[in-house]
C-alpha positions as YAML, in Angstrom:
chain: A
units: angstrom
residues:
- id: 1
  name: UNK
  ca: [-3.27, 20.24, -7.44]
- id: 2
  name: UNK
  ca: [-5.92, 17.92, -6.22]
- id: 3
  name: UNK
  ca: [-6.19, 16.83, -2.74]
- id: 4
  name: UNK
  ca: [-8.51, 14.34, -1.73]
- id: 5
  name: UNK
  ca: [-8.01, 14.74, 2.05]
- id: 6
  name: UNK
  ca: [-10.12, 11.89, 4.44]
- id: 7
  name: UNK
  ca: [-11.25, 12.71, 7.36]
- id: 8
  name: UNK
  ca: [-11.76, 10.05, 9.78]
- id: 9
  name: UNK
  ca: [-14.81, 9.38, 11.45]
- id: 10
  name: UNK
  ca: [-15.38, 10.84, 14.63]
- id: 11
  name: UNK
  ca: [-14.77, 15.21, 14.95]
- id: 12
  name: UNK
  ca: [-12.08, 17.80, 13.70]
- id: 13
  name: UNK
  ca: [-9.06, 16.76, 15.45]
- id: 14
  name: UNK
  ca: [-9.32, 12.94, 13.31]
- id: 15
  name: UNK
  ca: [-7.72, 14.26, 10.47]
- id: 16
  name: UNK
  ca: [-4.30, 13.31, 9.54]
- id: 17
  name: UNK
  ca: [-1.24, 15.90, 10.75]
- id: 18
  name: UNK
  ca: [-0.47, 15.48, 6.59]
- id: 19
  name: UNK
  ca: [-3.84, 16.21, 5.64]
- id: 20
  name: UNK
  ca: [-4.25, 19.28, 7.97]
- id: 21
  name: UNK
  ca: [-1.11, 20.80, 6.49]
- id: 22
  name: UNK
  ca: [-2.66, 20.59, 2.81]
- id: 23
  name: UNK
  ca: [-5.98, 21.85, 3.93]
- id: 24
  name: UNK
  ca: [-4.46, 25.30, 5.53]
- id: 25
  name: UNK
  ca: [-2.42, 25.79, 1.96]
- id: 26
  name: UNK
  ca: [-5.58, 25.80, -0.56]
- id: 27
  name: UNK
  ca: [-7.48, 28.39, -1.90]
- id: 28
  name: UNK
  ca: [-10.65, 26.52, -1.95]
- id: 29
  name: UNK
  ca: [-11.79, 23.70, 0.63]
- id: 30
  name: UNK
  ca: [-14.74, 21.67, -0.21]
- id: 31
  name: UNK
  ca: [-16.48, 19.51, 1.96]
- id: 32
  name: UNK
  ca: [-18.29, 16.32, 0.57]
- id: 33
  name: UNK
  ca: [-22.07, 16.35, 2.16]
- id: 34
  name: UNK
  ca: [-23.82, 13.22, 1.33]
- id: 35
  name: UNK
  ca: [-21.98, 9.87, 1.37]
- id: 36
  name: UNK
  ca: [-21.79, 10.60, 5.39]
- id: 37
  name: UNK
  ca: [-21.76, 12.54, 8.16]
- id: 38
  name: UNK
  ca: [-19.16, 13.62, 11.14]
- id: 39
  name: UNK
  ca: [-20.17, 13.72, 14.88]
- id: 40
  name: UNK
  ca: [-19.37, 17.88, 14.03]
- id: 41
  name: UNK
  ca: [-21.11, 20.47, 12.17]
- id: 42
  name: UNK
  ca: [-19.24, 22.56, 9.14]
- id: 43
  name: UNK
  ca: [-18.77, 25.49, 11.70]
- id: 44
  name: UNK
  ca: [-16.49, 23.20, 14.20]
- id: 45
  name: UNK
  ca: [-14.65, 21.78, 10.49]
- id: 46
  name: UNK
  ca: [-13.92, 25.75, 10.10]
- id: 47
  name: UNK
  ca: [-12.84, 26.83, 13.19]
- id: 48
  name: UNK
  ca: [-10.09, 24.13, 13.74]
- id: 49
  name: UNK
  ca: [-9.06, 23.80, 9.54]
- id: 50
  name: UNK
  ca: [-8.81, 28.11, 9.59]
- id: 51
  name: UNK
  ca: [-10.85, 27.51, 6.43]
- id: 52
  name: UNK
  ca: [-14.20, 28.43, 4.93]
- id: 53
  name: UNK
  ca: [-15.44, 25.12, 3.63]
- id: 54
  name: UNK
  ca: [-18.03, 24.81, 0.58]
- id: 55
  name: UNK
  ca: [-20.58, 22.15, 1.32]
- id: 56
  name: UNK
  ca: [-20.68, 20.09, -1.46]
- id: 57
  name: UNK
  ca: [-23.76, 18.17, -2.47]
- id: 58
  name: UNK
  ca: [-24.38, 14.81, -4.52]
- id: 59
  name: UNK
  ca: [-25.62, 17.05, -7.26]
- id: 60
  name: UNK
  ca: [-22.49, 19.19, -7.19]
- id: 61
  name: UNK
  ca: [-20.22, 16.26, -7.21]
- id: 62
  name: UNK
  ca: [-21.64, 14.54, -10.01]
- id: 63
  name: UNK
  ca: [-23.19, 17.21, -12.48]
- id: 64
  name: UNK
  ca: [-20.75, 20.15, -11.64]
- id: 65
  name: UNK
  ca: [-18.01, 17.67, -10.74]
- id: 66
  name: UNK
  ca: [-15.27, 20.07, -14.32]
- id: 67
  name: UNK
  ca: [-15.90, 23.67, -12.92]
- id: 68
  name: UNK
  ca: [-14.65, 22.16, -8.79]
- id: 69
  name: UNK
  ca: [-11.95, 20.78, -11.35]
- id: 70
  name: UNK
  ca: [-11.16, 23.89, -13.04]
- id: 71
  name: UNK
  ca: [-10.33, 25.52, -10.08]
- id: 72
  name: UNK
  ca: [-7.68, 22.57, -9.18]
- id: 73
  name: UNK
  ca: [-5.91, 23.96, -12.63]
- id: 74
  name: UNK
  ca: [-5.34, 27.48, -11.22]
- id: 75
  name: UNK
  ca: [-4.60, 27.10, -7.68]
- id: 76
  name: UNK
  ca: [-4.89, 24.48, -5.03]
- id: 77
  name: UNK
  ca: [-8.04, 22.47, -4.31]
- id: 78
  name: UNK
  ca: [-9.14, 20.20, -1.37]
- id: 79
  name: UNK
  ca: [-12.11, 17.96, -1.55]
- id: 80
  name: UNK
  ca: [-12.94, 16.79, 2.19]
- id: 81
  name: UNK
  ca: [-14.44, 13.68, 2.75]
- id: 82
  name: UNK
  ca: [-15.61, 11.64, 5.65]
- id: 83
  name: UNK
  ca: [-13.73, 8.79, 6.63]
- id: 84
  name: UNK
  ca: [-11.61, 7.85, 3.34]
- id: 85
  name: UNK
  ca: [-11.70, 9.36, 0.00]
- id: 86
  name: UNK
  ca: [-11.99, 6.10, -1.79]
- id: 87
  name: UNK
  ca: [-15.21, 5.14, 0.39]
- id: 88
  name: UNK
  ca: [-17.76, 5.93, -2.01]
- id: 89
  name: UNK
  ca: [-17.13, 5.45, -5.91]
- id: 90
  name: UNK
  ca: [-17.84, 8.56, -7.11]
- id: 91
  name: UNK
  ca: [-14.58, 10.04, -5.69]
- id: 92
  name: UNK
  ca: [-13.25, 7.60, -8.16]
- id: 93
  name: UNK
  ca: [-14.81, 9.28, -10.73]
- id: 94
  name: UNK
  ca: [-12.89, 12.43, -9.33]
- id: 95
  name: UNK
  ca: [-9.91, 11.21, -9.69]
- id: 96
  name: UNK
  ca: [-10.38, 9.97, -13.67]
- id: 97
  name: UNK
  ca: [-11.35, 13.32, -14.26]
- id: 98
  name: UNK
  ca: [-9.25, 14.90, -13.12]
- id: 99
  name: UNK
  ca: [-6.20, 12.69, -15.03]
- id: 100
  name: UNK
  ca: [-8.30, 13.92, -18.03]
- id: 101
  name: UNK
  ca: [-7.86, 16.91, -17.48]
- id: 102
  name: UNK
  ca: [-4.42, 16.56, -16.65]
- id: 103
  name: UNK
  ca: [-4.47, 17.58, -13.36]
- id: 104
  name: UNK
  ca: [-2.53, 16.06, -10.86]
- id: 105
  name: UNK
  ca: [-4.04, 15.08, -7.67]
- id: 106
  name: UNK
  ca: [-3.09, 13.62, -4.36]
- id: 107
  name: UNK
  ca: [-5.10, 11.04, -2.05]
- id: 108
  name: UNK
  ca: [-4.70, 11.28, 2.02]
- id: 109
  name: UNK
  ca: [-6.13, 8.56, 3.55]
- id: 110
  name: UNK
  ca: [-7.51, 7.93, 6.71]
- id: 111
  name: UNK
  ca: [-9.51, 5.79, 9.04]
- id: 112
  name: UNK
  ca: [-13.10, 4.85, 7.41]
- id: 113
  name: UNK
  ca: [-15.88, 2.07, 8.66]
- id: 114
  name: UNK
  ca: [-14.84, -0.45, 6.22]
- id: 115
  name: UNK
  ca: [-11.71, -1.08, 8.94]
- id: 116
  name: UNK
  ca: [-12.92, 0.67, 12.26]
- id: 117
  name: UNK
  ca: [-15.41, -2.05, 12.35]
- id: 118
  name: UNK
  ca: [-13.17, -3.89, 13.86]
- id: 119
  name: UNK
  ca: [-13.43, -2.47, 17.09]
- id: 120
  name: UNK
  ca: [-15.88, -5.22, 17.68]
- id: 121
  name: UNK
  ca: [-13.77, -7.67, 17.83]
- id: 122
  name: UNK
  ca: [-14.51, -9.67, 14.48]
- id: 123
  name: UNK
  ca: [-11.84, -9.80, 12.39]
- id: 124
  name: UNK
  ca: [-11.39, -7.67, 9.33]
- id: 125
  name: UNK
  ca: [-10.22, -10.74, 7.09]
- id: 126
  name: UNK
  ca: [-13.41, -12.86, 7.84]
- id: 127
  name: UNK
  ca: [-15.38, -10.35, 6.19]
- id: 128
  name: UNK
  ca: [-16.66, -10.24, 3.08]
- id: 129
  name: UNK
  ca: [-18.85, -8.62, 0.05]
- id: 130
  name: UNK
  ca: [-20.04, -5.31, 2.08]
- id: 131
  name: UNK
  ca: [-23.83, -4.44, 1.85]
- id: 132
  name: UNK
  ca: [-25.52, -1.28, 1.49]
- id: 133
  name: UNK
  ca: [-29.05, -1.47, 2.94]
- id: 134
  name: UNK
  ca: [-31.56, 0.70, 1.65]
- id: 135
  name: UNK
  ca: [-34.94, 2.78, 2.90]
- id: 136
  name: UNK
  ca: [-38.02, 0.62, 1.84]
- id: 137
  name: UNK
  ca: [-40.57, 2.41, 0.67]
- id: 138
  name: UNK
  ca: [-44.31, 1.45, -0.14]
- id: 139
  name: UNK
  ca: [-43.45, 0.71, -3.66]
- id: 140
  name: UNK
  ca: [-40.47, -0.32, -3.98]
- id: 141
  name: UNK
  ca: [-38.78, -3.16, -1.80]
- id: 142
  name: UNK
  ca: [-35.58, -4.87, -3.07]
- id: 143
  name: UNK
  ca: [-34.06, -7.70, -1.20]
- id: 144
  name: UNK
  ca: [-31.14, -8.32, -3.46]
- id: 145
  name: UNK
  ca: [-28.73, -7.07, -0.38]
- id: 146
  name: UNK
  ca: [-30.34, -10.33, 1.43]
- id: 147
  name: UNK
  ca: [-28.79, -12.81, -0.57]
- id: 148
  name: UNK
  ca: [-25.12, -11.16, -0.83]
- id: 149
  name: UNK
  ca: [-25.30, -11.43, 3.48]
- id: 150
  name: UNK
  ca: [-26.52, -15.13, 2.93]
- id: 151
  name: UNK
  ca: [-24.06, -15.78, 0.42]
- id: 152
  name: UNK
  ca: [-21.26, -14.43, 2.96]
- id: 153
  name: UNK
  ca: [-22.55, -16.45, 5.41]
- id: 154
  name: UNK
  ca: [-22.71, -20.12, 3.30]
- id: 155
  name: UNK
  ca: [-19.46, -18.89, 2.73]
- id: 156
  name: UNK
  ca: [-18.53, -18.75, 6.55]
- id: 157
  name: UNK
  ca: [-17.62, -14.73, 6.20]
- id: 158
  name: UNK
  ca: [-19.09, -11.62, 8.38]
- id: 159
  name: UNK
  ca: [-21.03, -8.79, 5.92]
- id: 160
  name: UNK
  ca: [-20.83, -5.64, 7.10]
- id: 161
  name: UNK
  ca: [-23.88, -3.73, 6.13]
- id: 162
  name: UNK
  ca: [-24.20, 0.28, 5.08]
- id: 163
  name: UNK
  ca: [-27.13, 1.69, 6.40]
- id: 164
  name: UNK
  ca: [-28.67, 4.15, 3.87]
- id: 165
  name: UNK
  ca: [-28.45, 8.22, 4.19]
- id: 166
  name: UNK
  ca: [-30.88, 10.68, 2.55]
- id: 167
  name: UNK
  ca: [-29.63, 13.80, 2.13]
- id: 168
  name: UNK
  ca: [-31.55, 16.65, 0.00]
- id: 169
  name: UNK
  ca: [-33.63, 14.36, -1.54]
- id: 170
  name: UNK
  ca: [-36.96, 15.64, -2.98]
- id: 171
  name: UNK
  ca: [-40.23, 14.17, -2.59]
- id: 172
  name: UNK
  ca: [-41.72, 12.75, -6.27]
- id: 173
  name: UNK
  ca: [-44.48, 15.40, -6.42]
- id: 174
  name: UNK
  ca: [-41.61, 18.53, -6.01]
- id: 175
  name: UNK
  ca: [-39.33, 16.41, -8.56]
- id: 176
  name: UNK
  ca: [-41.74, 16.16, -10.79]
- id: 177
  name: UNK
  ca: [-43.00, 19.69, -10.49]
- id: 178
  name: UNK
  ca: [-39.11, 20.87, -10.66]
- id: 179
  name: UNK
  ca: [-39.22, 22.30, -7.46]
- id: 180
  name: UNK
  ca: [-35.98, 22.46, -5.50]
- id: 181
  name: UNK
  ca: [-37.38, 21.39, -2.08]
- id: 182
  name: UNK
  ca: [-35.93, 19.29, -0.24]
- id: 183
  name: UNK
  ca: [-37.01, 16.45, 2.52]
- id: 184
  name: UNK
  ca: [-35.80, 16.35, 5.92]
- id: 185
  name: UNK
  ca: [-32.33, 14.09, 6.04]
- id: 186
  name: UNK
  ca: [-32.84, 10.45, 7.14]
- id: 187
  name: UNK
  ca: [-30.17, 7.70, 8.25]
- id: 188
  name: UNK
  ca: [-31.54, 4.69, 9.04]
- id: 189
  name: UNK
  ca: [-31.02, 2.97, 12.35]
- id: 190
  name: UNK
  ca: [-29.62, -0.49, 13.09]
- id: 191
  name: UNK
  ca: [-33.14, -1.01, 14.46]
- id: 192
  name: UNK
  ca: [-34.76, -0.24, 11.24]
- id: 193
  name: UNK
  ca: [-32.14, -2.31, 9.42]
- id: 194
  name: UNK
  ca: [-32.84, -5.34, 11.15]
- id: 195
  name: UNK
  ca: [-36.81, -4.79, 10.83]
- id: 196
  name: UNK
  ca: [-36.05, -4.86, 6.60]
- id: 197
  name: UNK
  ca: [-34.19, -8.07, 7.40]
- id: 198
  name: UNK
  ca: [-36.59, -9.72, 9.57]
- id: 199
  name: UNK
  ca: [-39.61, -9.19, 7.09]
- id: 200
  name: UNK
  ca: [-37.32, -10.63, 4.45]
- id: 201
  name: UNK
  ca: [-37.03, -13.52, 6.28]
- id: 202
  name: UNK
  ca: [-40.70, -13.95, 7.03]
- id: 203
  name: UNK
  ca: [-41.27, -13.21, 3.14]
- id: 204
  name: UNK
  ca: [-38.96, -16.47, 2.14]
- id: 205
  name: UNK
  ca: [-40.50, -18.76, 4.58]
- id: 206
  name: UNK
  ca: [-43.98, -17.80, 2.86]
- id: 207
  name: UNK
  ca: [-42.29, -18.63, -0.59]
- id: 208
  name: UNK
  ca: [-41.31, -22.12, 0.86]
- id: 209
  name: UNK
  ca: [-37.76, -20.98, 1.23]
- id: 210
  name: UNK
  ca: [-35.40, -21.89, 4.12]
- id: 211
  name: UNK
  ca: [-33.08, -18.72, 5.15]
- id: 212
  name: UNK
  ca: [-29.58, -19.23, 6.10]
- id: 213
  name: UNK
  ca: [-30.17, -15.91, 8.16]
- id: 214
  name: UNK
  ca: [-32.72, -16.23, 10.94]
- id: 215
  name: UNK
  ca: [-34.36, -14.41, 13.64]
- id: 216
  name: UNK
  ca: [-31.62, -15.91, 16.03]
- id: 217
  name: UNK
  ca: [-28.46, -15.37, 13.90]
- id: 218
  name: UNK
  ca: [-26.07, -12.92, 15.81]
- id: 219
  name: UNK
  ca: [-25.51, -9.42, 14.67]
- id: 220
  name: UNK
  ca: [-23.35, -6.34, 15.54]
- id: 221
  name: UNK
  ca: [-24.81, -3.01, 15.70]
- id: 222
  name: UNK
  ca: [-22.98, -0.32, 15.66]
- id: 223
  name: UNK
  ca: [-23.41, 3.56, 16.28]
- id: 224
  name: UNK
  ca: [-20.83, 6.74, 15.77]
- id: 225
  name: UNK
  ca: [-18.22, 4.66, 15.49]
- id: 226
  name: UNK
  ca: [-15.06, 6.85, 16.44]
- id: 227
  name: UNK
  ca: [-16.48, 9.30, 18.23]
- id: 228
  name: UNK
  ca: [-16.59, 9.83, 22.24]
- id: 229
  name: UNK
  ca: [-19.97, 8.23, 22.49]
- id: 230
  name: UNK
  ca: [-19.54, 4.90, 20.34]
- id: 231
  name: UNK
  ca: [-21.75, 2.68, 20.76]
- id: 232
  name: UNK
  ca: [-21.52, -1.40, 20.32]
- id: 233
  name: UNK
  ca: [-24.39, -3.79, 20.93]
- id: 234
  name: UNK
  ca: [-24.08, -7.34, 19.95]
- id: 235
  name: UNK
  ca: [-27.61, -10.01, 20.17]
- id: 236
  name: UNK
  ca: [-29.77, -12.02, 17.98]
- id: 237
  name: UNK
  ca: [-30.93, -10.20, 14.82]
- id: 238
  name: UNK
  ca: [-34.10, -9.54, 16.52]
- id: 239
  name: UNK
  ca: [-32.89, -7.94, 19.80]
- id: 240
  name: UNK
  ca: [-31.32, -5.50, 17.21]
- id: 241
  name: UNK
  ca: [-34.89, -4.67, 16.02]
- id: 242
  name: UNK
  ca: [-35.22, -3.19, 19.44]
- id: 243
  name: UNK
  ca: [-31.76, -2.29, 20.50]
- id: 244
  name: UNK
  ca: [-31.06, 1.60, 21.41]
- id: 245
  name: UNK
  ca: [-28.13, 3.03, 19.83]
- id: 246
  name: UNK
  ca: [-28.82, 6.59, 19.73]
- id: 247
  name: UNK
  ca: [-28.40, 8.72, 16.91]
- id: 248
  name: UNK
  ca: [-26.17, 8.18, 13.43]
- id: 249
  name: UNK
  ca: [-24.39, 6.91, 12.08]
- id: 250
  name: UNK
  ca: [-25.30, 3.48, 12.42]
- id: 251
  name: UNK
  ca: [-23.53, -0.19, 10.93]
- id: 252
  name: UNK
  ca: [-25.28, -3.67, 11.56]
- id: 253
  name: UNK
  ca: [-22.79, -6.89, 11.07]
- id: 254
  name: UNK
  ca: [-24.96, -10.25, 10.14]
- id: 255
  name: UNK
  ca: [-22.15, -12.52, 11.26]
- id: 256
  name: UNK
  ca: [-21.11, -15.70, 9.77]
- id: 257
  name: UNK
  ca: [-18.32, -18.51, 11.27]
- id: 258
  name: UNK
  ca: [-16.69, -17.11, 14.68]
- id: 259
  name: UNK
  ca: [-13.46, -17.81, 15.77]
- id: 260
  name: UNK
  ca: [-13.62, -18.26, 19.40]
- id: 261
  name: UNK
  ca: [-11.80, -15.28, 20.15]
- id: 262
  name: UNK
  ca: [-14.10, -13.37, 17.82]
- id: 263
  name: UNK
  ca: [-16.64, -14.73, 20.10]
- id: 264
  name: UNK
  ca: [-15.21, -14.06, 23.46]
- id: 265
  name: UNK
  ca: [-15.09, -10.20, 22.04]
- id: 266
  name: UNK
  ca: [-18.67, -9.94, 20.88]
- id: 267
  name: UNK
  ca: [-19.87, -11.50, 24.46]
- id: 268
  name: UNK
  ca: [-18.18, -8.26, 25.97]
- id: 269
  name: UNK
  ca: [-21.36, -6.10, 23.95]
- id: 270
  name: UNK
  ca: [-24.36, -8.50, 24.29]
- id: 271
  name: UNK
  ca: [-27.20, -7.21, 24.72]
- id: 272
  name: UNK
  ca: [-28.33, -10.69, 26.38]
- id: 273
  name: UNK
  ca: [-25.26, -13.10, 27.62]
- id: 274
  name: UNK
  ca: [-27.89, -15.92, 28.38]
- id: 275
  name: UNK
  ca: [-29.65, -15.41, 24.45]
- id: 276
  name: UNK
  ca: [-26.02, -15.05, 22.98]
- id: 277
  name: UNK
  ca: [-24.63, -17.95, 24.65]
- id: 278
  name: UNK
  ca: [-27.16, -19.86, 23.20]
- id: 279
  name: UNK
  ca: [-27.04, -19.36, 19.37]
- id: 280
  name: UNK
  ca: [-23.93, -17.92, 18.89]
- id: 281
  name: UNK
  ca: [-21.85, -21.35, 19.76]
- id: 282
  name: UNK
  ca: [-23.79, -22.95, 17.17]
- id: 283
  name: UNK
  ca: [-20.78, -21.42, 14.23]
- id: 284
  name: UNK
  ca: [-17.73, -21.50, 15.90]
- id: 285
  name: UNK
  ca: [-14.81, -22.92, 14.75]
...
């Protein structure tokens, strides 16, 4: 058997009572190391589970994805994932091979971002299309996650947006060269986020355009969300260029239409009451 066993999103003691019990009773535990992170290390994971767990990598997942499955044949297999297996797509891709193989499999879920977020007070059915946001770099620049927020937000709907995580990555020289060396990990911040946004915006005014996200539109940042030391700040979209959070993981909200309630909630994290009061009213229903 199979188990895809979530985690939750703050330390050890977040997993589910069910998913605990299938952890203990598997031969092999492995612990998915790239789609995101808990406020723990591995060693804390161990000491609480009673089990050694394998760390395993994006390159493990995807490339080595039939011998972790081979295993699951013989004996019992957990794979351990942060927040809830079906977060990421390529536990989907798990799952489908693992029905080829013929080898059953069992999901435990548990609590991930896509519905903690609420704890901000917006409401989970006034979201929609969720965004990932990706590291810039000096070559390569896309804005395509821009227009699914401004979409959302013509559309009167909240877009929660993913802040990117690099884990072993490799520079382009050492990929080139084949060499397995790896670059620090990164997670961007909600500050850095909102920086990506802000130039976008400045970039569409050059081209003539007229954003339906501005420098005044209210956002949500979020940081560790679960954990002991969560942290909410709510502003403009430029006090979030500037906001401290702290350290990952971090979630930015661009809103879109506010319910006054939804409003009345986000006024309890502003970073500013007097900035907030003045541009948030201006989409409330």
């Amino acid at each position: 058997m199979l188990y895809l066993v979530g985690l939750g999103l703050g330390d050890a003691k977040d997993i589910t009572v069910k998913g605990l019990e299938a952890v203990r009773r598997c031969r092999r535990v492995y612990l998915e190391a790239y789609t995101s992170v808990l406020t723990v290390g591995k060693e804390a994971l161990e000491e609480f589970y009673g089990k050694e767990l394998i760390l395993a990598d994006r390159e493990m997942v995807e490339q080595e994805a039939d011998s972790l499955l081979k295993e699951a044949d013989v004996c019992d297999v957990a794979f351990l994932v942060v927040g809830d297996p079906f977060g990421a797509t390529t536990h989907s891709d798990l799952v489908l091979r693992a029905v080829k193989l013929g080898i059953p499999y069992k999901v435990i879920h548990n609590a991930s971002i896509m519905n903690a977020v609420g704890c901000c007070g917006l409401q989970l059915y006034n979201f929609g299309e969720t965004v990932s946001i990706v590291f810039w770099t000096d070559t390569w620049k896309p804005e395509s996650f821009f227009d699914k927020i401004e979409k959302n937000r013509q559309n009167g709907m909240h877009t929660l947006c993913l802040l990117d995580i690099k884990v072993k990555e490799q520079s382009l020289e050492n990929l080139m060269k084949g060499r397995k060396i790896y670059e620090p990990p990164r997670y961007m911040s909600v500050n850095q986020a909102a920086e990506q946004l802000l130039a976008i915006i400045q970039n569409r005014r050059f081209q003539g355009e007229k954003p339906e996200i501005t420098e005044n539109t209210i956002c949500v940042g979020l940081a560790r969300v679960g954990a002991q030391d969560e942290k909410i700040a709510s502003g403009t979209l430029q006090q979030m260029s500037t906001v401290e959070l702290g350290a990952p993981l971090h979630s930015l909200i661009v809103t879109g239409t506010m319910h006054p309630l939804e409003l009345e909630m986000l006024k309890l994290f502003s970073v500013d009451s007097s900035s907030f009061e003045n541009n948030a009213c201006q989409r409330t229903t």
